[in-house]
Amino acid sequence: MIESVTILLVEDEGPKRKNITKYLAGLGEEVTVVVARSVNSALDELDKSKPDVMLLDMSLPTFDIGDREPGGRPQGFGGIEILRQMALAEIIIPTIVITGYEAIPRGEAGPSVDINQMRTELQAEFPEMFQGILHYNSTYDEWQRELHRLLNEIGILGDIK
Amino acid sequence: MIALARAVIRDDLTFPDFATTVVSLFWAALEPSLAMARRYIIDDLKPNIASMFDEFRASARTLAGADPAFMQFEMEAASRASDVQRALDDAATWFTRADVEAVRRYFTLEQAVKIAVESAMRCQRAFEADLNINTQGDVQISADSLVFVHDVLFSALDNVNAHSGLKNPKVDVRAHADVTAGQLHIEVLSDVKGQNRITKEQPLADIRKLIDQRAIGTRTRKEGLTGFMKLAAVVHQSERGAIDFGFTAEGRFFLHVTYSLIVQSRPEMVSE
């Protein structure tokens, strides 16, 4: 049993990031949340240290949004880009996908996919990392219950003393 | 602001210098309002709109049932919600200065403190303090930092005038720039009539509590007993900023303010 848990939260939208961080902070003082807001900053964080779990948005900009630059329009599958880079570098981190989309646009890469289809595809491509996908909507508490269940399944909550 | 501008222009011998300084001062005076607008957009408006989008999508989900067209609608609504949030991020950047360097004027720390004290004392009519000024640090600070130095010394001297209970109190003003830590320390120590200390402890404790709780948003819009809270609102814009006040063991009143400064590649420093 470990005494602390580090969670990497990769999310570009401020209000959603704030709500998820607040929920994670409520799990206990043992939880440290590291935040990344883009594909590149997430990869930088993973270079620096390995979190115990990663919470990943699917639609992410390539770069962090600065004061004077847009950071790029969010890519429909910026989250998958991160997972592919991790797989290439053999960085295996249990990952839960949290998306605000019930149907995820692929852009020019093809038709959109719903969450169930996305679950199947992620499971097939990243079997060692992918732990689950959940739909986030701040109106309901379902996402919190589902996240709690998935963290419990991974064993993260059991690690928190 | 006018008193400060008057004090500053004594050093400006040409009109272009005067114009540069005054424009810098006006920008500095505007900055708290700009910061408030940025905070409103990012901390209030954006989360509220994101939440409204979420409610809208949740309601639509309930109404749509198993309608296959819902997925297309949902995807579009989620995408638009993201677009609106990004547009608000852009809008927040409208409330920042893009041409900071174009309107910059620098002062030595000694000049800044001297100007600020002179200006602050001019606003305290019929108040005669026995001032002892000491500055340390061979640095230059920008006009917007000068406005902050003025605000600190104005609040401190106004406080001494109103609450010391002494006609001619001894006031020590110390300013020290720590370039390595990127901080400017300003300390004001003043004599206080013994019995005044007892009556002032509780109001000071109340103000300290509000500052600790960061409950300073609405209070700073009022007049009276808010000088330290207004300073706190500014210094707490940076994690390196701090404010402390109270009575020393010797019974003197102290105000210690730490203001965050960013060191530039030039020897000058700018406020964060």
CSV table of C-alpha atoms in Angstrom, one decimal:
chain,number,residue,atom,x,y,z
A,1,MET,CA,0.0,0.0,0.0
A,2,ILE,CA,1.4,3.4,-1.0
A,3,GLU,CA,0.7,6.6,0.9
A,4,SER,CA,0.1,9.0,-1.9
A,5,VAL,CA,-1.3,9.0,-5.4
A,6,THR,CA,-0.4,11.3,-8.3
A,7,ILE,CA,-3.0,11.9,-10.9
A,8,LEU,CA,-2.2,13.5,-14.2
A,9,LEU,CA,-5.3,15.4,-15.5
A,10,VAL,CA,-5.1,16.3,-19.1
A,11,GLU,CA,-7.9,18.8,-19.9
A,12,ASP,CA,-8.0,22.1,-21.8
A,13,GLU,CA,-11.4,23.4,-20.7
A,14,GLY,CA,-11.1,25.5,-17.6
A,15,PRO,CA,-14.5,24.9,-16.0
A,16,LYS,CA,-14.4,21.1,-16.6
A,17,ARG,CA,-10.8,21.0,-15.3
A,18,LYS,CA,-11.8,22.9,-12.2
A,19,ASN,CA,-14.7,20.6,-11.4
A,20,ILE,CA,-12.6,17.4,-11.9
A,21,THR,CA,-9.8,18.8,-9.8
A,22,LYS,CA,-12.3,19.7,-7.1
A,23,TYR,CA,-13.6,16.2,-7.1
A,24,LEU,CA,-10.1,14.7,-6.9
A,25,ALA,CA,-9.1,17.0,-4.1
A,26,GLY,CA,-12.1,15.7,-2.2
A,27,LEU,CA,-10.7,12.2,-2.3
A,28,GLY,CA,-8.1,13.2,0.3
A,29,GLU,CA,-4.9,15.0,1.0
A,30,GLU,CA,-2.9,12.1,-0.4
A,31,VAL,CA,-4.0,12.9,-3.9
A,32,THR,CA,-1.7,15.1,-5.9
A,33,VAL,CA,-3.2,16.4,-9.1
A,34,VAL,CA,-0.8,17.5,-11.9
A,35,VAL,CA,-2.5,19.3,-14.7
A,36,ALA,CA,-1.7,19.5,-18.4
A,37,ARG,CA,-3.7,21.5,-20.9
A,38,SER,CA,-2.5,20.2,-24.3
A,39,VAL,CA,-1.0,17.3,-26.1
A,40,ASN,CA,2.5,18.7,-25.8
A,41,SER,CA,2.3,19.7,-22.1
A,42,ALA,CA,0.9,16.3,-21.2
A,43,LEU,CA,3.9,14.6,-23.0
A,44,ASP,CA,6.2,17.0,-21.1
A,45,GLU,CA,4.7,16.0,-17.8
A,46,LEU,CA,5.1,12.4,-18.6
A,47,ASP,CA,8.7,13.0,-19.4
A,48,LYS,CA,9.2,14.5,-16.0
A,49,SER,CA,7.5,11.9,-13.9
A,50,LYS,CA,5.1,9.0,-14.1
A,51,PRO,CA,1.7,9.5,-12.5
A,52,ASP,CA,-0.2,6.6,-10.9
A,53,VAL,CA,-3.1,7.3,-13.2
A,54,MET,CA,-4.0,9.6,-16.1
A,55,LEU,CA,-7.4,11.2,-16.7
A,56,LEU,CA,-7.5,12.2,-20.3
A,57,ASP,CA,-9.7,14.4,-22.4
A,58,MET,CA,-10.1,13.4,-26.1
A,59,SER,CA,-10.4,16.8,-27.7
A,60,LEU,CA,-7.1,18.7,-27.0
A,61,PRO,CA,-5.1,21.5,-28.5
A,62,THR,CA,-1.5,20.7,-29.6
A,63,PHE,CA,0.0,23.4,-27.4
A,64,ASP,CA,-1.0,25.2,-24.2
A,65,ILE,CA,-3.1,28.3,-24.8
A,66,GLY,CA,-0.9,31.3,-23.9
A,67,ASP,CA,-1.9,34.9,-23.3
A,68,ARG,CA,-1.3,35.9,-26.9
A,69,GLU,CA,-1.6,32.7,-28.9
A,70,PRO,CA,-4.4,30.3,-29.4
A,71,GLY,CA,-2.5,27.0,-28.9
A,72,GLY,CA,-4.2,25.5,-31.9
A,73,ARG,CA,-7.8,24.4,-32.3
A,74,PRO,CA,-8.5,21.3,-30.2
A,75,GLN,CA,-7.9,18.1,-32.2
A,76,GLY,CA,-10.9,15.7,-32.0
A,77,PHE,CA,-8.4,13.0,-31.1
A,78,GLY,CA,-5.6,14.8,-29.3
A,79,GLY,CA,-6.1,12.4,-26.5
A,80,ILE,CA,-5.3,9.4,-28.8
A,81,GLU,CA,-2.2,11.2,-30.0
A,82,ILE,CA,-1.0,11.2,-26.4
A,83,LEU,CA,-1.8,7.5,-25.9
A,84,ARG,CA,0.0,6.6,-29.2
A,85,GLN,CA,3.1,8.6,-28.2
A,86,MET,CA,3.1,6.8,-24.8
A,87,ALA,CA,2.8,3.4,-26.4
A,88,LEU,CA,5.7,4.3,-28.7
A,89,ALA,CA,7.8,5.3,-25.7
A,90,GLU,CA,6.5,2.3,-23.7
A,91,ILE,CA,5.1,4.5,-21.0
A,92,ILE,CA,2.3,2.5,-19.4
A,93,ILE,CA,0.0,4.5,-17.2
A,94,PRO,CA,-3.6,3.4,-16.3
A,95,THR,CA,-5.7,5.8,-18.2
A,96,ILE,CA,-9.4,6.9,-17.9
A,97,VAL,CA,-10.8,9.0,-20.7
A,98,ILE,CA,-13.2,11.7,-19.7
A,99,THR,CA,-15.0,13.3,-22.6
A,100,GLY,CA,-17.6,16.0,-22.8
A,101,TYR,CA,-18.8,14.5,-26.1
A,102,GLU,CA,-21.4,11.8,-26.4
A,103,ALA,CA,-20.3,11.5,-30.0
A,104,ILE,CA,-16.7,12.3,-30.8
A,105,PRO,CA,-15.9,13.9,-34.1
A,106,ARG,CA,-13.1,12.5,-36.1
A,107,GLY,CA,-12.8,15.5,-38.4
A,108,GLU,CA,-11.3,14.6,-41.7
A,109,ALA,CA,-10.3,11.2,-40.5
A,110,GLY,CA,-13.8,9.8,-40.8
A,111,PRO,CA,-17.3,9.7,-39.3
A,112,SER,CA,-17.9,10.5,-35.7
A,113,VAL,CA,-18.0,7.7,-33.1
A,114,ASP,CA,-20.1,7.3,-30.0
A,115,ILE,CA,-18.7,6.5,-26.6
A,116,ASN,CA,-19.4,2.8,-26.8
A,117,GLN,CA,-17.5,2.5,-30.1
A,118,MET,CA,-14.7,4.6,-28.8
A,119,ARG,CA,-14.5,2.3,-25.7
A,120,THR,CA,-14.1,-0.7,-28.0
A,121,GLU,CA,-11.5,1.0,-30.2
A,122,LEU,CA,-9.4,2.3,-27.2
A,123,GLN,CA,-9.6,-1.1,-25.5
A,124,ALA,CA,-8.3,-2.8,-28.7
A,125,GLU,CA,-5.5,-0.3,-29.4
A,126,PHE,CA,-4.3,0.3,-25.8
A,127,PRO,CA,-5.2,-2.8,-23.8
A,128,GLU,CA,-2.5,-2.2,-21.2
A,129,MET,CA,-3.4,1.4,-20.5
A,130,PHE,CA,-7.0,2.0,-21.2
A,131,GLN,CA,-9.2,1.5,-18.1
A,132,GLY,CA,-12.5,3.1,-19.2
A,133,ILE,CA,-14.2,6.1,-20.7
A,134,LEU,CA,-16.9,8.2,-19.2
A,135,HIS,CA,-19.1,11.1,-20.3
A,136,TYR,CA,-18.7,14.3,-18.4
A,137,ASN,CA,-21.7,16.7,-18.0
A,138,SER,CA,-21.5,19.1,-15.0
A,139,THR,CA,-25.3,19.0,-14.7
A,140,TYR,CA,-25.3,15.5,-13.3
A,141,ASP,CA,-23.2,13.6,-10.8
A,142,GLU,CA,-23.0,10.5,-12.9
A,143,TRP,CA,-19.5,11.3,-14.1
A,144,GLN,CA,-18.3,11.4,-10.5
A,145,ARG,CA,-19.8,8.1,-9.6
A,146,GLU,CA,-18.4,6.5,-12.7
A,147,LEU,CA,-14.9,8.0,-12.1
A,148,HIS,CA,-15.0,6.8,-8.5
A,149,ARG,CA,-15.9,3.3,-9.7
A,150,LEU,CA,-13.1,3.3,-12.2
A,151,LEU,CA,-10.5,4.6,-9.8
A,152,ASN,CA,-11.6,2.0,-7.3
A,153,GLU,CA,-11.3,-0.7,-10.0
A,154,ILE,CA,-7.7,0.4,-10.8
A,155,GLY,CA,-7.0,0.2,-7.1
A,156,ILE,CA,-6.2,3.9,-6.7
A,157,LEU,CA,-8.8,4.6,-4.0
A,158,GLY,CA,-7.5,1.6,-2.0
A,159,ASP,CA,-4.1,3.2,-2.1
A,160,ILE,CA,-5.3,6.3,-0.4
A,161,LYS,CA,-4.9,5.8,3.3
B,1,MET,CA,-3.2,59.7,-9.0
B,2,ILE,CA,-3.1,63.5,-9.7
B,3,ALA,CA,-0.9,64.0,-6.7
B,4,LEU,CA,1.4,61.3,-7.8
B,5,ALA,CA,1.6,62.6,-11.3
B,6,ARG,CA,2.5,66.1,-9.9
B,7,ALA,CA,5.2,64.5,-7.8
B,8,VAL,CA,6.6,62.6,-10.7
B,9,ILE,CA,6.7,65.3,-13.3
B,10,ARG,CA,9.3,67.2,-11.3
B,11,ASP,CA,11.8,64.8,-12.7
B,12,ASP,CA,10.5,65.1,-16.3
B,13,LEU,CA,12.2,68.0,-18.0
B,14,THR,CA,10.7,67.5,-21.5
B,15,PHE,CA,7.2,67.0,-22.7
B,16,PRO,CA,7.8,63.5,-24.3
B,17,ASP,CA,9.2,62.3,-20.9
B,18,PHE,CA,6.2,63.8,-19.1
B,19,ALA,CA,3.8,62.1,-21.6
B,20,THR,CA,5.5,58.7,-21.3
B,21,THR,CA,5.4,58.9,-17.5
B,22,VAL,CA,1.7,60.0,-17.3
B,23,VAL,CA,0.6,57.4,-19.9
B,24,SER,CA,2.4,54.7,-17.8
B,25,LEU,CA,0.8,56.0,-14.6
B,26,PHE,CA,-2.7,55.9,-16.3
B,27,TRP,CA,-2.1,52.4,-17.5
B,28,ALA,CA,-1.0,51.4,-14.0
B,29,ALA,CA,-4.1,53.0,-12.5
B,30,LEU,CA,-6.2,51.1,-15.0
B,31,GLU,CA,-4.6,47.7,-14.3
B,32,PRO,CA,-6.7,46.8,-11.3
B,33,SER,CA,-9.9,47.3,-13.3
B,34,LEU,CA,-8.5,45.3,-16.2
B,35,ALA,CA,-7.5,42.5,-13.9
B,36,MET,CA,-11.0,42.5,-12.5
B,37,ALA,CA,-12.5,42.3,-16.0
B,38,ARG,CA,-10.2,39.4,-16.8
B,39,ARG,CA,-11.1,37.6,-13.6
B,40,TYR,CA,-14.8,38.1,-14.3
B,41,ILE,CA,-14.6,36.6,-17.7
B,42,ILE,CA,-12.4,33.6,-16.8
B,43,ASP,CA,-13.7,32.9,-13.2
B,44,ASP,CA,-17.4,33.8,-13.4
B,45,LEU,CA,-18.7,34.2,-17.0
B,46,LYS,CA,-16.9,31.2,-18.5
B,47,PRO,CA,-17.8,28.6,-15.9
B,48,ASN,CA,-21.4,29.9,-15.9
B,49,ILE,CA,-21.7,29.6,-19.7
B,50,ALA,CA,-20.1,26.2,-19.7
B,51,SER,CA,-22.6,25.1,-17.1
B,52,MET,CA,-25.5,26.5,-19.1
B,53,PHE,CA,-24.3,24.6,-22.2
B,54,ASP,CA,-24.2,21.4,-20.1
B,55,GLU,CA,-27.7,22.0,-18.8
B,56,PHE,CA,-28.9,22.7,-22.3
B,57,ARG,CA,-27.3,19.5,-23.7
B,58,ALA,CA,-28.7,17.4,-20.8
B,59,SER,CA,-32.2,18.8,-21.4
B,60,ALA,CA,-31.9,18.1,-25.1
B,61,ARG,CA,-30.8,14.5,-24.3
B,62,THR,CA,-34.0,14.0,-22.2
B,63,LEU,CA,-36.2,15.4,-24.9
B,64,ALA,CA,-34.5,13.6,-27.8
B,65,GLY,CA,-34.8,10.1,-26.4
B,66,ALA,CA,-33.6,7.6,-28.9
B,67,ASP,CA,-33.7,10.0,-31.9
B,68,PRO,CA,-30.6,9.2,-34.0
B,69,ALA,CA,-30.3,12.9,-34.9
B,70,PHE,CA,-29.4,13.7,-31.4
B,71,MET,CA,-25.8,12.5,-31.7
B,72,GLN,CA,-25.2,15.0,-34.5
B,73,PHE,CA,-26.8,17.7,-32.4
B,74,GLU,CA,-24.8,16.8,-29.4
B,75,MET,CA,-21.5,16.8,-31.2
B,76,GLU,CA,-22.3,20.2,-32.6
B,77,ALA,CA,-23.4,21.6,-29.3
B,78,ALA,CA,-20.3,20.3,-27.5
B,79,SER,CA,-18.1,21.8,-30.2
B,80,ARG,CA,-19.9,25.2,-30.0
B,81,ALA,CA,-19.5,25.1,-26.2
B,82,SER,CA,-15.7,24.7,-26.7
B,83,ASP,CA,-15.7,27.5,-29.3
B,84,VAL,CA,-17.5,29.9,-26.9
B,85,GLN,CA,-15.0,29.1,-24.1
B,86,ARG,CA,-12.0,29.7,-26.4
B,87,ALA,CA,-13.7,33.0,-27.5
B,88,LEU,CA,-14.0,34.0,-23.9
B,89,ASP,CA,-10.3,33.2,-23.4
B,90,ASP,CA,-9.5,35.5,-26.3
B,91,ALA,CA,-11.9,38.2,-24.9
B,92,ALA,CA,-10.0,38.1,-21.6
B,93,THR,CA,-6.8,38.9,-23.4
B,94,TRP,CA,-8.4,42.2,-24.7
B,95,PHE,CA,-8.1,43.5,-21.2
B,96,THR,CA,-4.3,43.4,-21.1
B,97,ARG,CA,-1.7,45.8,-22.4
B,98,ALA,CA,0.0,44.7,-25.6
B,99,ASP,CA,2.4,47.6,-25.8
B,100,VAL,CA,3.8,47.5,-22.3
B,101,GLU,CA,7.3,48.5,-23.3
B,102,ALA,CA,6.1,51.5,-25.4
B,103,VAL,CA,4.7,53.2,-22.3
B,104,ARG,CA,7.4,52.3,-19.8
B,105,ARG,CA,9.3,54.7,-17.6
B,106,TYR,CA,11.7,53.6,-14.9
B,107,PHE,CA,12.7,55.0,-11.6
B,108,THR,CA,15.4,54.1,-9.1
B,109,LEU,CA,14.0,52.6,-5.9
B,110,GLU,CA,15.2,55.7,-4.0
B,111,GLN,CA,13.4,58.0,-6.5
B,112,ALA,CA,10.2,55.9,-6.4
B,113,VAL,CA,10.0,55.9,-2.6
B,114,LYS,CA,10.8,59.6,-2.4
B,115,ILE,CA,8.2,60.5,-5.0
B,116,ALA,CA,5.6,58.2,-3.4
B,117,VAL,CA,6.3,59.7,0.1
B,118,GLU,CA,6.1,63.2,-1.2
B,119,SER,CA,2.8,62.5,-3.0
B,120,ALA,CA,1.3,60.6,-0.1
B,121,MET,CA,2.2,63.3,2.4
B,122,ARG,CA,0.7,66.0,0.1
B,123,CYS,CA,-2.6,64.2,0.5
B,124,GLN,CA,-2.3,64.2,4.3
B,125,ARG,CA,-2.9,67.8,5.0
B,126,ALA,CA,-1.9,69.1,8.5
B,127,PHE,CA,-0.1,65.9,9.2
B,128,GLU,CA,3.5,66.2,10.2
B,129,ALA,CA,5.4,62.9,10.6
B,130,ASP,CA,9.0,62.6,11.6
B,131,LEU,CA,10.0,60.6,8.6
B,132,ASN,CA,13.1,58.5,8.3
B,133,ILE,CA,13.5,56.9,4.8
B,134,ASN,CA,15.9,54.1,4.0
B,135,THR,CA,16.1,52.3,0.6
B,136,GLN,CA,18.3,49.3,-0.3
B,137,GLY,CA,18.8,47.8,-3.7
B,138,ASP,CA,20.4,49.2,-6.9
B,139,VAL,CA,17.4,48.5,-9.1
B,140,GLN,CA,15.0,50.4,-11.3
B,141,ILE,CA,11.3,49.9,-11.1
B,142,SER,CA,8.6,50.7,-13.6
B,143,ALA,CA,5.9,53.4,-13.4
B,144,ASP,CA,3.2,50.9,-12.6
B,145,SER,CA,5.3,49.6,-9.7
B,146,LEU,CA,5.7,53.3,-8.6
B,147,VAL,CA,1.9,53.5,-8.4
B,148,PHE,CA,2.0,50.5,-6.1
B,149,VAL,CA,4.8,51.9,-3.9
B,150,HIS,CA,2.7,55.1,-3.7
B,151,ASP,CA,-0.5,53.1,-2.7
B,152,VAL,CA,1.5,51.3,0.0
B,153,LEU,CA,2.9,54.5,1.5
B,154,PHE,CA,-0.3,56.4,1.1
B,155,SER,CA,-2.2,53.7,3.0
B,156,ALA,CA,0.5,53.4,5.6
B,157,LEU,CA,0.8,57.2,6.2
B,158,ASP,CA,-3.0,57.7,6.0
B,159,ASN,CA,-3.3,55.0,8.7
B,160,VAL,CA,-0.6,56.6,10.9
B,161,ASN,CA,-2.4,60.0,10.5
B,162,ALA,CA,-5.8,58.5,11.4
B,163,HIS,CA,-4.9,56.1,14.1
B,164,SER,CA,-1.5,56.8,15.7
B,165,GLY,CA,-3.1,59.3,18.2
B,166,LEU,CA,0.2,61.3,18.0
B,167,LYS,CA,0.6,64.7,16.6
B,168,ASN,CA,4.1,64.2,15.3
B,169,PRO,CA,4.8,60.4,15.2
B,170,LYS,CA,8.1,59.0,14.2
B,171,VAL,CA,7.7,56.9,11.0
B,172,ASP,CA,10.4,54.7,9.5
B,173,VAL,CA,10.0,53.8,5.8
B,174,ARG,CA,12.2,51.0,4.6
B,175,ALA,CA,12.3,49.7,1.0
B,176,HIS,CA,14.4,46.8,-0.1
B,177,ALA,CA,14.5,45.0,-3.5
B,178,ASP,CA,15.5,41.4,-3.5
B,179,VAL,CA,16.4,40.8,-7.1
B,180,THR,CA,17.1,37.1,-6.7
B,181,ALA,CA,13.7,36.4,-5.2
B,182,GLY,CA,12.0,38.9,-7.5
B,183,GLN,CA,10.4,40.7,-4.6
B,184,LEU,CA,10.2,44.3,-3.4
B,185,HIS,CA,9.8,44.7,0.4
B,186,ILE,CA,8.3,47.8,1.8
B,187,GLU,CA,8.1,48.2,5.6
B,188,VAL,CA,6.6,51.1,7.5
B,189,LEU,CA,7.1,51.3,11.3
B,190,SER,CA,5.3,54.0,13.2
B,191,ASP,CA,4.9,55.2,16.8
B,192,VAL,CA,1.4,54.7,18.3
B,193,LYS,CA,-0.1,56.1,21.4
B,194,GLY,CA,-0.3,53.3,23.9
B,195,GLN,CA,-4.0,53.3,24.5
B,196,ASN,CA,-4.8,53.4,20.8
B,197,ARG,CA,-3.2,50.0,20.4
B,198,ILE,CA,-5.9,48.3,22.6
B,199,THR,CA,-8.8,49.8,20.6
B,200,LYS,CA,-7.2,49.0,17.2
B,201,GLU,CA,-6.3,45.3,17.8
B,202,GLN,CA,-9.8,44.0,17.1
B,203,PRO,CA,-10.5,45.9,13.8
B,204,LEU,CA,-7.0,44.9,12.6
B,205,ALA,CA,-7.8,41.3,13.5
B,206,ASP,CA,-11.0,41.5,11.5
B,207,ILE,CA,-9.2,42.9,8.5
B,208,ARG,CA,-6.5,40.3,8.8
B,209,LYS,CA,-9.2,37.5,8.9
B,210,LEU,CA,-10.9,38.8,5.7
B,211,ILE,CA,-7.5,39.0,3.9
B,212,ASP,CA,-6.6,35.5,5.0
B,213,GLN,CA,-10.0,34.2,3.7
B,214,ARG,CA,-9.4,36.2,0.5
B,215,ALA,CA,-12.8,37.7,1.2
B,216,ILE,CA,-11.7,41.1,-0.1
B,217,GLY,CA,-13.6,41.3,-3.4
B,218,THR,CA,-16.6,43.4,-2.4
B,219,ARG,CA,-15.0,45.1,0.6
B,220,THR,CA,-12.4,46.8,-1.5
B,221,ARG,CA,-15.1,48.7,-3.4
B,222,LYS,CA,-16.0,50.6,-0.2
B,223,GLU,CA,-14.4,53.6,1.3
B,224,GLY,CA,-12.8,53.5,4.8
B,225,LEU,CA,-10.7,50.9,6.6
B,226,THR,CA,-10.0,49.3,3.3
B,227,GLY,CA,-6.5,50.5,2.4
B,228,PHE,CA,-4.7,47.3,3.6
B,229,MET,CA,-7.4,45.2,1.9
B,230,LYS,CA,-6.9,47.0,-1.4
B,231,LEU,CA,-3.1,46.4,-1.1
B,232,ALA,CA,-3.8,42.7,-0.3
B,233,ALA,CA,-5.9,42.4,-3.4
B,234,VAL,CA,-2.9,43.6,-5.5
B,235,VAL,CA,-0.1,41.7,-3.8
B,236,HIS,CA,-2.1,38.4,-3.8
B,237,GLN,CA,-2.2,38.5,-7.6
B,238,SER,CA,1.1,36.7,-7.3
B,239,GLU,CA,2.1,33.9,-5.0
B,240,ARG,CA,5.2,35.8,-4.1
B,241,GLY,CA,3.2,38.7,-2.8
B,242,ALA,CA,2.3,39.1,0.9
B,243,ILE,CA,1.1,41.6,3.4
B,244,ASP,CA,1.5,41.7,7.2
B,245,PHE,CA,0.6,44.3,9.8
B,246,GLY,CA,0.2,44.6,13.5
B,247,PHE,CA,2.2,45.8,16.5
B,248,THR,CA,5.8,45.0,17.3
B,249,ALA,CA,7.0,43.9,20.7
B,250,GLU,CA,8.1,47.5,21.3
B,251,GLY,CA,4.5,48.7,20.7
B,252,ARG,CA,5.1,50.3,17.3
B,253,PHE,CA,2.7,49.7,14.4
B,254,PHE,CA,4.2,47.9,11.4
B,255,LEU,CA,3.0,47.3,7.8
B,256,HIS,CA,5.1,45.0,5.8
B,257,VAL,CA,4.3,44.5,2.1
B,258,THR,CA,6.0,42.2,-0.3
B,259,TYR,CA,5.4,42.9,-3.9
B,260,SER,CA,6.3,40.5,-6.7
B,261,LEU,CA,8.7,41.9,-9.4
B,262,ILE,CA,9.9,40.1,-12.5
B,263,VAL,CA,13.5,40.7,-13.5
B,264,GLN,CA,14.0,41.5,-17.1
B,265,SER,CA,17.0,40.9,-19.3
B,266,ARG,CA,17.7,44.6,-18.9
B,267,PRO,CA,18.7,45.8,-15.5
B,268,GLU,CA,15.2,47.2,-15.1
B,269,MET,CA,12.4,45.3,-13.3
B,270,VAL,CA,8.7,45.3,-14.1
B,271,SER,CA,5.8,44.5,-11.9
B,272,GLU,CA,4.2,41.1,-12.3
